[in-house]
Amino acid sequence: MKRSLLALCPRRWRERYGDEFAALLQDTPLTFAVVIDVLRLAVGLHLRARPRLTHIAAAVLATAAMEAAAVRAELTDNILWAPTTPLRALALVATLTPTALLLHSAAMRRIRRQEARAA
């Protein structure tokens, strides 16, 4: 089981810290809290290794969650709704904000890349 937990971590991290972490796991009793802690570590390492993918996934999940909340609150039947009340307008802004932030981040990255090439 401990070997399987170590295998959940990214390969590059295991190459650098795997032996030390394996020794630490060997000396640690395998409790539910330890398993959860190692799972959190592995997920965090994978997310940090792919920040762009993480941002895209977070934006998609946040947008889907806000859309689901708007449908459940009967503010809309689908994502195409008019902001006819303040609550509907707020829900629309909350639904679109993650995507807008993602697009802004991509645009800024592109501008920085172009400036670096020009310099």
PDB file of C-alpha atoms in Angstrom:
ATOM      1  CA  MET A   1       0.000   0.000   0.000  1.00  0.00           C
ATOM      2  CA  LYS A   2       2.801   2.416   0.855  1.00  0.00           C
ATOM      3  CA  ARG A   3       4.460   1.758  -2.497  1.00  0.00           C
ATOM      4  CA  SER A   4       1.158   2.538  -4.225  1.00  0.00           C
ATOM      5  CA  LEU A   5       0.850   5.800  -2.323  1.00  0.00           C
ATOM      6  CA  LEU A   6       4.334   6.815  -3.419  1.00  0.00           C
ATOM      7  CA  ALA A   7       3.467   5.935  -7.025  1.00  0.00           C
ATOM      8  CA  LEU A   8       0.675   8.540  -6.965  1.00  0.00           C
ATOM      9  CA  CYS A   9       3.243  11.337  -6.829  1.00  0.00           C
ATOM     10  CA  PRO A  10       4.666  12.741 -10.086  1.00  0.00           C
ATOM     11  CA  ARG A  11       7.645  10.876 -11.542  1.00  0.00           C
ATOM     12  CA  ARG A  12      10.027  13.855 -11.377  1.00  0.00           C
ATOM     13  CA  TRP A  13       9.176  14.414  -7.725  1.00  0.00           C
ATOM     14  CA  ARG A  14       9.686  10.701  -6.973  1.00  0.00           C
ATOM     15  CA  GLU A  15      13.070  10.775  -8.704  1.00  0.00           C
ATOM     16  CA  ARG A  16      14.168  13.647  -6.490  1.00  0.00           C
ATOM     17  CA  TYR A  17      12.465  12.853  -3.160  1.00  0.00           C
ATOM     18  CA  GLY A  18      11.170   9.296  -3.572  1.00  0.00           C
ATOM     19  CA  ASP A  19      13.779   7.504  -1.459  1.00  0.00           C
ATOM     20  CA  GLU A  20      13.415   9.914   1.456  1.00  0.00           C
ATOM     21  CA  PHE A  21       9.629   9.846   1.248  1.00  0.00           C
ATOM     22  CA  ALA A  22       9.587   6.040   1.042  1.00  0.00           C
ATOM     23  CA  ALA A  23      11.737   5.881   4.187  1.00  0.00           C
ATOM     24  CA  LEU A  24       9.391   8.310   5.924  1.00  0.00           C
ATOM     25  CA  LEU A  25       6.380   6.198   4.931  1.00  0.00           C
ATOM     26  CA  GLN A  26       8.119   3.056   6.210  1.00  0.00           C
ATOM     27  CA  ASP A  27       8.627   4.686   9.614  1.00  0.00           C
ATOM     28  CA  THR A  28       5.052   6.013   9.776  1.00  0.00           C
ATOM     29  CA  PRO A  29       2.067   3.880  10.779  1.00  0.00           C
ATOM     30  CA  LEU A  30      -0.415   3.732   7.916  1.00  0.00           C
ATOM     31  CA  THR A  31      -3.518   5.453   9.268  1.00  0.00           C
ATOM     32  CA  PHE A  32      -6.457   6.964   7.429  1.00  0.00           C
ATOM     33  CA  ALA A  33      -5.056  10.447   8.131  1.00  0.00           C
ATOM     34  CA  VAL A  34      -1.688   9.507   6.608  1.00  0.00           C
ATOM     35  CA  VAL A  35      -3.366   8.134   3.468  1.00  0.00           C
ATOM     36  CA  ILE A  36      -5.432  11.326   3.098  1.00  0.00           C
ATOM     37  CA  ASP A  37      -2.325  13.450   3.654  1.00  0.00           C
ATOM     38  CA  VAL A  38      -0.365  11.593   0.955  1.00  0.00           C
ATOM     39  CA  LEU A  39      -3.335  11.836  -1.434  1.00  0.00           C
ATOM     40  CA  ARG A  40      -3.498  15.603  -0.823  1.00  0.00           C
ATOM     41  CA  LEU A  41       0.237  15.862  -1.452  1.00  0.00           C
ATOM     42  CA  ALA A  42       0.011  13.907  -4.719  1.00  0.00           C
ATOM     43  CA  VAL A  43      -2.929  15.937  -6.022  1.00  0.00           C
ATOM     44  CA  GLY A  44      -1.201  19.196  -5.086  1.00  0.00           C
ATOM     45  CA  LEU A  45       2.019  18.167  -6.804  1.00  0.00           C
ATOM     46  CA  HIS A  46       0.182  17.191  -9.982  1.00  0.00           C
ATOM     47  CA  LEU A  47      -1.773  20.457  -9.993  1.00  0.00           C
ATOM     48  CA  ARG A  48       1.365  22.557  -9.486  1.00  0.00           C
ATOM     49  CA  ALA A  49       3.110  20.672 -12.291  1.00  0.00           C
ATOM     50  CA  ARG A  50       0.408  21.777 -14.767  1.00  0.00           C
ATOM     51  CA  PRO A  51      -0.757  25.264 -13.759  1.00  0.00           C
ATOM     52  CA  ARG A  52      -2.424  26.138 -17.070  1.00  0.00           C
ATOM     53  CA  LEU A  53      -4.436  22.946 -17.116  1.00  0.00           C
ATOM     54  CA  THR A  54      -5.338  23.521 -13.472  1.00  0.00           C
ATOM     55  CA  HIS A  55      -6.599  27.038 -14.232  1.00  0.00           C
ATOM     56  CA  ILE A  56      -8.669  25.803 -17.166  1.00  0.00           C
ATOM     57  CA  ALA A  57     -10.191  22.987 -15.120  1.00  0.00           C
ATOM     58  CA  ALA A  58     -10.932  25.359 -12.226  1.00  0.00           C
ATOM     59  CA  ALA A  59     -12.628  27.852 -14.556  1.00  0.00           C
ATOM     60  CA  VAL A  60     -14.744  25.132 -16.158  1.00  0.00           C
ATOM     61  CA  LEU A  61     -15.757  23.712 -12.774  1.00  0.00           C
ATOM     62  CA  ALA A  62     -16.571  27.138 -11.324  1.00  0.00           C
ATOM     63  CA  THR A  63     -18.637  28.071 -14.376  1.00  0.00           C
ATOM     64  CA  ALA A  64     -20.506  24.769 -14.269  1.00  0.00           C
ATOM     65  CA  ALA A  65     -21.151  25.138 -10.536  1.00  0.00           C
ATOM     66  CA  MET A  66     -22.515  28.665 -10.942  1.00  0.00           C
ATOM     67  CA  GLU A  67     -24.699  27.593 -13.875  1.00  0.00           C
ATOM     68  CA  ALA A  68     -26.042  24.668 -11.845  1.00  0.00           C
ATOM     69  CA  ALA A  69     -26.746  26.996  -8.914  1.00  0.00           C
ATOM     70  CA  ALA A  70     -28.562  29.448 -11.205  1.00  0.00           C
ATOM     71  CA  VAL A  71     -30.707  26.669 -12.664  1.00  0.00           C
ATOM     72  CA  ARG A  72     -31.443  25.277  -9.197  1.00  0.00           C
ATOM     73  CA  ALA A  73     -32.423  28.733  -7.929  1.00  0.00           C
ATOM     74  CA  GLU A  74     -34.707  28.993 -10.964  1.00  0.00           C
ATOM     75  CA  LEU A  75     -32.903  32.060 -12.274  1.00  0.00           C
ATOM     76  CA  THR A  76     -32.597  30.437 -15.689  1.00  0.00           C
ATOM     77  CA  ASP A  77     -33.277  27.249 -17.589  1.00  0.00           C
ATOM     78  CA  ASN A  78     -29.971  27.370 -19.464  1.00  0.00           C
ATOM     79  CA  ILE A  79     -26.786  29.415 -19.762  1.00  0.00           C
ATOM     80  CA  LEU A  80     -28.403  31.878 -22.207  1.00  0.00           C
ATOM     81  CA  TRP A  81     -30.351  34.214 -19.961  1.00  0.00           C
ATOM     82  CA  ALA A  82     -30.954  37.954 -19.813  1.00  0.00           C
ATOM     83  CA  PRO A  83     -30.024  39.822 -16.624  1.00  0.00           C
ATOM     84  CA  THR A  84     -33.552  41.148 -16.043  1.00  0.00           C
ATOM     85  CA  THR A  85     -33.257  41.308 -12.242  1.00  0.00           C
ATOM     86  CA  PRO A  86     -30.329  42.184  -9.976  1.00  0.00           C
ATOM     87  CA  LEU A  87     -30.091  38.574  -8.785  1.00  0.00           C
ATOM     88  CA  ARG A  88     -30.035  37.252 -12.348  1.00  0.00           C
ATOM     89  CA  ALA A  89     -27.385  39.840 -13.254  1.00  0.00           C
ATOM     90  CA  LEU A  90     -25.249  38.792 -10.283  1.00  0.00           C
ATOM     91  CA  ALA A  91     -25.615  35.123 -11.219  1.00  0.00           C
ATOM     92  CA  LEU A  92     -24.619  35.904 -14.807  1.00  0.00           C
ATOM     93  CA  VAL A  93     -21.524  37.808 -13.666  1.00  0.00           C
ATOM     94  CA  ALA A  94     -20.567  35.006 -11.268  1.00  0.00           C
ATOM     95  CA  THR A  95     -20.997  32.445 -14.040  1.00  0.00           C
ATOM     96  CA  LEU A  96     -18.916  34.335 -16.593  1.00  0.00           C
ATOM     97  CA  THR A  97     -16.162  35.655 -14.295  1.00  0.00           C
ATOM     98  CA  PRO A  98     -14.013  32.470 -14.221  1.00  0.00           C
ATOM     99  CA  THR A  99     -13.941  32.329 -18.012  1.00  0.00           C
ATOM    100  CA  ALA A 100     -13.186  36.050 -18.257  1.00  0.00           C
ATOM    101  CA  LEU A 101     -10.280  35.683 -15.816  1.00  0.00           C
ATOM    102  CA  LEU A 102      -8.939  32.746 -17.788  1.00  0.00           C
ATOM    103  CA  LEU A 103      -9.119  34.705 -21.055  1.00  0.00           C
ATOM    104  CA  HIS A 104      -7.431  37.701 -19.409  1.00  0.00           C
ATOM    105  CA  SER A 105      -4.626  35.489 -18.127  1.00  0.00           C
ATOM    106  CA  ALA A 106      -4.088  33.981 -21.583  1.00  0.00           C
ATOM    107  CA  ALA A 107      -4.062  37.415 -23.219  1.00  0.00           C
ATOM    108  CA  MET A 108      -1.527  38.755 -20.707  1.00  0.00           C
ATOM    109  CA  ARG A 109       0.702  35.722 -21.240  1.00  0.00           C
ATOM    110  CA  ARG A 110       0.578  36.318 -24.989  1.00  0.00           C
ATOM    111  CA  ILE A 111       1.414  40.024 -24.597  1.00  0.00           C
ATOM    112  CA  ARG A 112       4.379  39.221 -22.326  1.00  0.00           C
ATOM    113  CA  ARG A 113       5.645  36.651 -24.830  1.00  0.00           C
ATOM    114  CA  GLN A 114       5.429  39.171 -27.685  1.00  0.00           C
ATOM    115  CA  GLU A 115       7.211  41.827 -25.614  1.00  0.00           C
ATOM    116  CA  ALA A 116       9.974  39.366 -24.757  1.00  0.00           C
ATOM    117  CA  ARG A 117      10.476  38.526 -28.441  1.00  0.00           C
ATOM    118  CA  ALA A 118      10.592  42.209 -29.379  1.00  0.00           C
ATOM    119  CA  ALA A 119      13.200  43.006 -26.708  1.00  0.00           C
TER     120      ALA A 119
END
